[in-house]
Amino acid sequence: MTSDRRLALFRHTTLLCAALAFSLGSASAQINTSPDYSSSVTAAPAESGSNAPQLTDDAGAPGAPAPSAGTPDLAALPAAPAAHGSGGGQYDNNSHGGGGGGIMSHLTYEAGGGFNAPTSDSSPYITWGWNFTVGGGYRFDKHFAVNVEYQFIHSKLPGAIIAQAGATGGYAHIWSFSLDPIYDFNPKSAVEFYATGGYGFYRKVTSFTDPQQQIYCSYFYCGTITQNVVVGHFSSNQGGWNVGGGIQHRFAGWNGDGKMRIFAEARYLDVLSPAVTTEPNGLGTTTVGEGTKIIPVTVGVRF
């Protein structure tokens, strides 16, 4: 190969290498000058307890352009609400605290009836009978409640007192309003034991009766009947107190939160009545000792 041909081949090779180098340089320039969209918006690390990622704007970086007036500032948007704890949703109705349900859920009601017997101290002046009780109040918590009770007691009089008055029959009526706290020892059990007692106002009326003939008429009949009529009485107003306890069975209800209870209780009742010596309505002289002590036994329902 001659020197001229070698020189020509070297020139062609040099031109080809230069062209190739120029082509590679142009392609690299196009890649580097394309806009970088990855730096405009970046995902911020999620905060503890958030369910959605937050977006941050590079506008706060030095040299970055300020956001336009129509573009919202992503950094100023409120964070996603934190997830509630397990079982704490807005439909969780299993609230059994003292403040749940409002004042109406704390109200209590009761009604019952039974019999009453005198103690040995009062047996010379009063005998067996029956009673009726109704009341309502406020339950402060699962253990403690306070009730206002109305009670009516009917008891027969002993034959000796009736004979003193010269009558053929007689009875004593006692009605009262009292304030009675009640403490439940085991409120979570189906069978509960409780203690109760209180103080209040008591009115006692002692009446004597004689049979008398009266005219009785109805739609189908009119005639003469014999009926016991009050011929004399005396009364007194005083305070009194009671103390006792009982047992009650709580029904579960639909969701295990039933409030209905059947109860049976016995109390010691002391009506602070004065000693009396009187001639009721012109009857014979009658003497009744101080105090009226009886034991009412009551069965009923409570809510």
Short mmCIF file of C-alpha atoms in Angstrom, two decimals:
data_model
loop_
_atom_site.label_atom_id
_atom_site.label_comp_id
_atom_site.label_asym_id
_atom_site.label_seq_id
_atom_site.Cartn_x
_atom_site.Cartn_y
_atom_site.Cartn_z
CA MET A 1 0.00 0.00 0.00
CA THR A 2 1.37 3.39 -1.03
CA SER A 3 1.76 6.33 1.31
CA ASP A 4 -0.96 8.29 -0.49
CA ARG A 5 -3.50 5.57 0.04
CA ARG A 6 -2.52 5.28 3.75
CA LEU A 7 -2.97 9.04 4.21
CA ALA A 8 -6.42 8.92 2.57
CA LEU A 9 -7.54 5.99 4.81
CA PHE A 10 -6.37 7.88 7.94
CA ARG A 11 -8.37 10.96 6.92
CA HIS A 12 -11.57 8.92 6.38
CA THR A 13 -11.14 7.19 9.73
CA THR A 14 -10.63 10.51 11.50
CA LEU A 15 -13.77 12.02 9.95
CA LEU A 16 -15.83 8.96 10.89
CA CYS A 17 -14.70 9.11 14.54
CA ALA A 18 -15.47 12.84 14.70
CA ALA A 19 -18.96 12.30 13.34
CA LEU A 20 -19.64 9.51 15.82
CA ALA A 21 -18.42 11.64 18.74
CA PHE A 22 -20.68 14.54 17.64
CA SER A 23 -23.72 12.27 17.46
CA LEU A 24 -23.16 10.91 20.97
CA GLY A 25 -22.68 14.40 22.38
CA SER A 26 -26.01 15.62 20.91
CA ALA A 27 -27.95 12.69 22.31
CA SER A 28 -26.50 13.26 25.80
CA ALA A 29 -27.41 16.93 25.68
CA GLN A 30 -31.04 16.14 24.80
CA ILE A 31 -31.38 13.73 27.74
CA ASN A 32 -29.85 16.14 30.29
CA THR A 33 -31.92 19.14 29.15
CA SER A 34 -35.36 17.36 29.51
CA PRO A 35 -37.50 18.74 32.45
CA ASP A 36 -37.24 16.87 35.79
CA TYR A 37 -40.82 16.24 36.93
CA SER A 38 -39.79 14.10 39.84
CA SER A 39 -38.54 17.11 41.83
CA SER A 40 -41.80 19.13 41.66
CA VAL A 41 -43.87 17.01 44.03
CA THR A 42 -42.53 14.51 46.50
CA ALA A 43 -44.29 12.18 48.88
CA ALA A 44 -43.75 13.09 52.52
CA PRO A 45 -43.39 10.31 55.04
CA ALA A 46 -46.74 9.40 56.60
CA GLU A 47 -47.31 10.50 60.17
CA SER A 48 -48.03 7.96 62.86
CA GLY A 49 -51.71 7.13 62.93
CA SER A 50 -52.51 8.71 59.49
CA ASN A 51 -54.26 6.64 56.85
CA ALA A 52 -53.21 8.71 53.76
CA PRO A 53 -49.84 10.11 52.54
CA GLN A 54 -49.30 13.86 52.54
CA LEU A 55 -47.85 15.81 49.58
CA THR A 56 -45.24 18.51 50.03
CA ASP A 57 -44.44 21.33 47.63
CA ASP A 58 -40.91 22.29 46.70
CA ALA A 59 -41.98 25.92 46.74
CA GLY A 60 -40.44 26.28 50.18
CA ALA A 61 -36.96 25.34 48.87
CA PRO A 62 -34.43 28.14 48.18
CA GLY A 63 -34.73 29.45 44.67
CA ALA A 64 -38.01 27.68 43.95
CA PRO A 65 -40.80 29.72 42.32
CA ALA A 66 -43.71 30.81 44.56
CA PRO A 67 -47.05 29.09 43.92
CA SER A 68 -49.57 30.94 41.81
CA ALA A 69 -52.68 32.49 43.37
CA GLY A 70 -54.97 29.77 42.00
CA THR A 71 -52.84 26.89 43.15
CA PRO A 72 -53.60 25.55 46.67
CA ASP A 73 -50.72 25.29 49.10
CA LEU A 74 -50.43 21.58 49.78
CA ALA A 75 -48.52 22.17 53.03
CA ALA A 76 -51.49 24.12 54.44
CA LEU A 77 -54.03 21.34 53.87
CA PRO A 78 -55.26 19.60 57.08
CA ALA A 79 -53.81 16.23 57.84
CA ALA A 80 -55.95 13.16 57.57
CA PRO A 81 -57.78 12.34 60.86
CA ALA A 82 -56.06 9.81 63.06
CA ALA A 83 -57.65 6.41 63.31
CA HIS A 84 -59.68 5.73 66.45
CA GLY A 85 -58.64 3.07 68.88
CA SER A 86 -60.07 -0.38 68.56
CA GLY A 87 -63.73 -0.60 69.62
CA GLY A 88 -64.11 3.16 70.03
CA GLY A 89 -66.35 3.91 67.06
CA GLN A 90 -69.27 6.31 67.16
CA TYR A 91 -71.74 3.40 67.23
CA ASP A 92 -70.27 1.81 70.33
CA ASN A 93 -73.36 1.63 72.57
CA ASN A 94 -71.83 -0.52 75.30
CA SER A 95 -71.44 2.40 77.66
CA HIS A 96 -72.12 1.46 81.27
CA GLY A 97 -70.52 4.39 83.05
CA GLY A 98 -72.27 6.48 85.70
CA GLY A 99 -72.80 9.36 83.25
CA GLY A 100 -74.29 7.40 80.33
CA GLY A 101 -77.90 7.58 79.22
CA GLY A 102 -78.86 10.90 80.81
CA ILE A 103 -80.87 11.56 83.94
CA MET A 104 -83.80 9.36 82.88
CA SER A 105 -81.61 6.24 83.01
CA HIS A 106 -80.93 6.92 86.71
CA LEU A 107 -84.57 7.11 87.82
CA THR A 108 -85.96 4.19 89.82
CA TYR A 109 -89.52 3.02 90.50
CA GLU A 110 -91.04 0.44 92.82
CA ALA A 111 -94.39 -0.95 93.92
CA GLY A 112 -95.30 -3.78 96.26
CA GLY A 113 -97.53 -5.11 98.98
CA GLY A 114 -97.52 -7.62 101.81
CA PHE A 115 -98.36 -8.16 105.44
CA ASN A 116 -97.22 -6.63 108.72
CA ALA A 117 -96.91 -7.98 112.25
CA PRO A 118 -96.52 -6.13 115.57
CA THR A 119 -93.51 -6.49 117.83
CA SER A 120 -93.98 -7.66 121.40
CA ASP A 121 -93.89 -4.05 122.63
CA SER A 122 -96.81 -2.98 120.46
CA SER A 123 -98.87 -6.17 120.35
CA PRO A 124 -101.18 -4.96 123.20
CA TYR A 125 -102.23 -1.99 121.00
CA ILE A 126 -102.12 -3.26 117.41
CA THR A 127 -102.30 -6.63 115.63
CA TRP A 128 -101.66 -8.15 112.19
CA GLY A 129 -102.58 -6.45 108.92
CA TRP A 130 -101.48 -5.66 105.38
CA ASN A 131 -99.49 -2.93 103.63
CA PHE A 132 -99.05 -1.31 100.25
CA THR A 133 -95.91 0.61 99.13
CA VAL A 134 -95.10 2.70 96.05
CA GLY A 135 -92.10 4.91 95.43
CA GLY A 136 -89.48 6.32 93.13
CA GLY A 137 -86.06 7.87 93.32
CA TYR A 138 -82.61 8.35 91.85
CA ARG A 139 -79.82 5.81 91.43
CA PHE A 140 -76.42 7.49 91.86
CA ASP A 141 -74.39 4.42 90.86
CA LYS A 142 -74.75 0.64 90.69
CA HIS A 143 -74.63 0.34 94.48
CA PHE A 144 -76.43 3.36 95.92
CA ALA A 145 -79.89 4.87 95.36
CA VAL A 146 -82.31 7.07 97.30
CA ASN A 147 -86.10 6.54 97.09
CA VAL A 148 -89.10 8.57 98.23
CA GLU A 149 -91.71 6.07 99.41
CA TYR A 150 -95.41 6.25 100.20
CA GLN A 151 -96.68 3.42 102.43
CA PHE A 152 -100.15 2.56 103.64
CA ILE A 153 -100.64 0.13 106.53
CA HIS A 154 -103.91 -1.39 107.73
CA SER A 155 -103.93 -3.36 111.01
CA LYS A 156 -106.63 -4.66 113.30
CA LEU A 157 -106.95 -3.60 116.93
CA PRO A 158 -106.70 -6.07 119.83
CA GLY A 159 -109.91 -7.10 121.52
CA ALA A 160 -108.86 -5.47 124.83
CA ILE A 161 -108.59 -2.00 123.24
CA ILE A 162 -111.92 -2.43 121.46
CA ALA A 163 -113.54 -3.48 124.72
CA GLN A 164 -112.21 -0.39 126.50
CA ALA A 165 -113.91 1.82 123.94
CA GLY A 166 -117.13 -0.18 124.16
CA ALA A 167 -117.17 -0.87 120.44
CA THR A 168 -117.45 -4.13 118.52
CA GLY A 169 -114.58 -3.63 116.10
CA GLY A 170 -111.66 -1.41 115.27
CA TYR A 171 -108.54 -0.87 113.16
CA ALA A 172 -105.56 1.42 112.77
CA HIS A 173 -104.44 3.10 109.55
CA ILE A 174 -100.89 4.41 109.15
CA TRP A 175 -99.77 6.25 106.05
CA SER A 176 -96.39 7.83 105.50
CA PHE A 177 -93.92 9.62 103.23
CA SER A 178 -90.30 8.73 103.90
CA LEU A 179 -86.84 9.18 102.39
CA ASP A 180 -85.15 5.79 102.13
CA PRO A 181 -81.58 5.18 100.91
CA ILE A 182 -80.84 1.71 99.57
CA TYR A 183 -77.44 0.03 99.17
CA ASP A 184 -76.98 -2.93 96.83
CA PHE A 185 -74.12 -5.22 97.88
CA ASN A 186 -73.70 -7.17 94.61
CA PRO A 187 -75.35 -5.28 91.72
CA LYS A 188 -73.73 -7.38 88.98
CA SER A 189 -75.31 -10.62 90.19
CA ALA A 190 -78.71 -11.90 89.12
CA VAL A 191 -79.60 -12.40 92.80
CA GLU A 192 -78.84 -9.28 94.80
CA PHE A 193 -78.84 -8.49 98.52
CA TYR A 194 -79.47 -4.98 99.77
CA ALA A 195 -79.92 -2.92 102.93
CA THR A 196 -82.32 -0.02 103.31
CA GLY A 197 -83.83 2.33 105.86
CA GLY A 198 -85.00 5.87 106.31
CA TYR A 199 -86.97 8.52 108.14
CA GLY A 200 -90.21 10.32 107.34
CA PHE A 201 -93.62 11.67 108.26
CA TYR A 202 -96.25 9.26 109.65
CA ARG A 203 -99.93 9.80 110.36
CA LYS A 204 -101.77 7.24 112.50
CA VAL A 205 -105.57 7.06 112.75
CA THR A 206 -107.22 4.64 115.22
CA SER A 207 -110.89 3.94 114.49
CA PHE A 208 -113.65 2.01 116.30
CA THR A 209 -116.64 0.50 114.52
CA ASP A 210 -120.11 -0.82 115.29
CA PRO A 211 -122.47 -2.64 112.92
CA GLN A 212 -125.40 -0.59 111.77
CA GLN A 213 -128.27 -1.19 109.40
CA GLN A 214 -128.30 0.91 106.27
CA ILE A 215 -130.38 1.16 103.13
CA TYR A 216 -128.59 -0.17 100.07
CA CYS A 217 -129.91 0.21 96.53
CA SER A 218 -128.60 -0.89 93.13
CA TYR A 219 -130.09 -1.11 89.65
CA PHE A 220 -131.68 -4.46 90.47
CA TYR A 221 -132.18 -4.46 94.24
CA CYS A 222 -132.93 -2.13 97.14
CA GLY A 223 -132.95 -3.27 100.73
CA THR A 224 -131.50 -3.11 104.23
CA ILE A 225 -127.93 -4.34 104.93
CA THR A 226 -125.71 -4.45 108.02
CA GLN A 227 -122.37 -2.64 107.72
CA ASN A 228 -119.58 -1.68 110.12
CA VAL A 229 -119.56 2.09 110.62
CA VAL A 230 -116.91 4.21 112.36
CA VAL A 231 -118.37 5.46 115.67
CA GLY A 232 -115.21 6.96 117.17
CA HIS A 233 -111.56 7.66 116.33
CA PHE A 234 -108.44 9.55 117.36
CA SER A 235 -105.27 10.39 115.42
CA SER A 236 -101.71 11.70 115.71
CA ASN A 237 -98.99 13.09 113.43
CA GLN A 238 -95.35 12.29 114.12
CA GLY A 239 -92.04 11.20 112.70
CA GLY A 240 -90.85 7.64 112.31
CA TRP A 241 -87.95 5.56 111.07
CA ASN A 242 -87.36 2.17 109.53
CA VAL A 243 -84.43 -0.14 108.81
CA GLY A 244 -84.23 -3.48 107.05
CA GLY A 245 -83.01 -5.42 104.07
CA GLY A 246 -84.06 -7.75 101.34
CA ILE A 247 -83.25 -9.90 98.36
CA GLN A 248 -84.11 -9.24 94.74
CA HIS A 249 -83.80 -11.07 91.44
CA ARG A 250 -82.78 -9.07 88.36
CA PHE A 251 -84.03 -10.08 84.92
CA ALA A 252 -81.38 -10.02 82.19
CA GLY A 253 -83.33 -8.12 79.52
CA TRP A 254 -82.58 -8.25 75.78
CA ASN A 255 -78.89 -7.31 76.01
CA GLY A 256 -78.07 -8.36 79.55
CA ASP A 257 -78.79 -4.85 80.87
CA GLY A 258 -82.27 -5.38 82.29
CA LYS A 259 -83.43 -3.15 85.15
CA MET A 260 -86.56 -5.02 86.24
CA ARG A 261 -86.23 -6.73 89.63
CA ILE A 262 -88.59 -8.73 91.83
CA PHE A 263 -87.86 -8.08 95.50
CA ALA A 264 -88.84 -9.36 98.93
CA GLU A 265 -87.91 -7.43 102.05
CA ALA A 266 -88.61 -7.02 105.75
CA ARG A 267 -88.16 -3.86 107.82
CA TYR A 268 -88.39 -2.80 111.42
CA LEU A 269 -90.71 0.24 111.61
CA ASP A 270 -90.98 2.51 114.64
CA VAL A 271 -93.72 5.13 114.43
CA LEU A 272 -93.01 7.64 117.20
CA SER A 273 -96.67 7.99 118.23
CA PRO A 274 -97.45 9.43 121.69
CA ALA A 275 -99.23 7.62 124.51
CA VAL A 276 -102.96 8.35 124.42
CA THR A 277 -105.75 8.15 126.98
CA THR A 278 -108.98 9.39 125.47
CA GLU A 279 -112.72 8.87 125.07
CA PRO A 280 -113.10 8.80 121.30
CA ASN A 281 -116.34 10.48 120.32
CA GLY A 282 -117.94 9.73 123.66
CA LEU A 283 -116.92 6.08 123.81
CA GLY A 284 -115.28 4.52 126.83
CA THR A 285 -111.88 5.57 128.11
CA THR A 286 -109.19 4.05 125.91
CA THR A 287 -105.45 3.87 126.65
CA VAL A 288 -102.79 3.24 123.99
CA GLY A 289 -99.10 3.05 124.83
CA GLU A 290 -96.31 5.15 123.35
CA GLY A 291 -94.82 4.13 120.04
CA THR A 292 -96.08 1.81 117.31
CA LYS A 293 -93.53 -0.84 116.37
CA ILE A 294 -94.35 -3.23 113.54
CA ILE A 295 -92.53 -5.34 110.96
CA PRO A 296 -93.82 -4.89 107.39
CA VAL A 297 -92.93 -7.67 104.94
CA THR A 298 -93.26 -6.54 101.33
CA VAL A 299 -92.99 -8.29 97.95
CA GLY A 300 -92.99 -6.28 94.76
CA VAL A 301 -91.28 -5.12 91.58
CA ARG A 302 -88.57 -2.52 91.14
CA PHE A 303 -87.07 -0.83 88.05
#
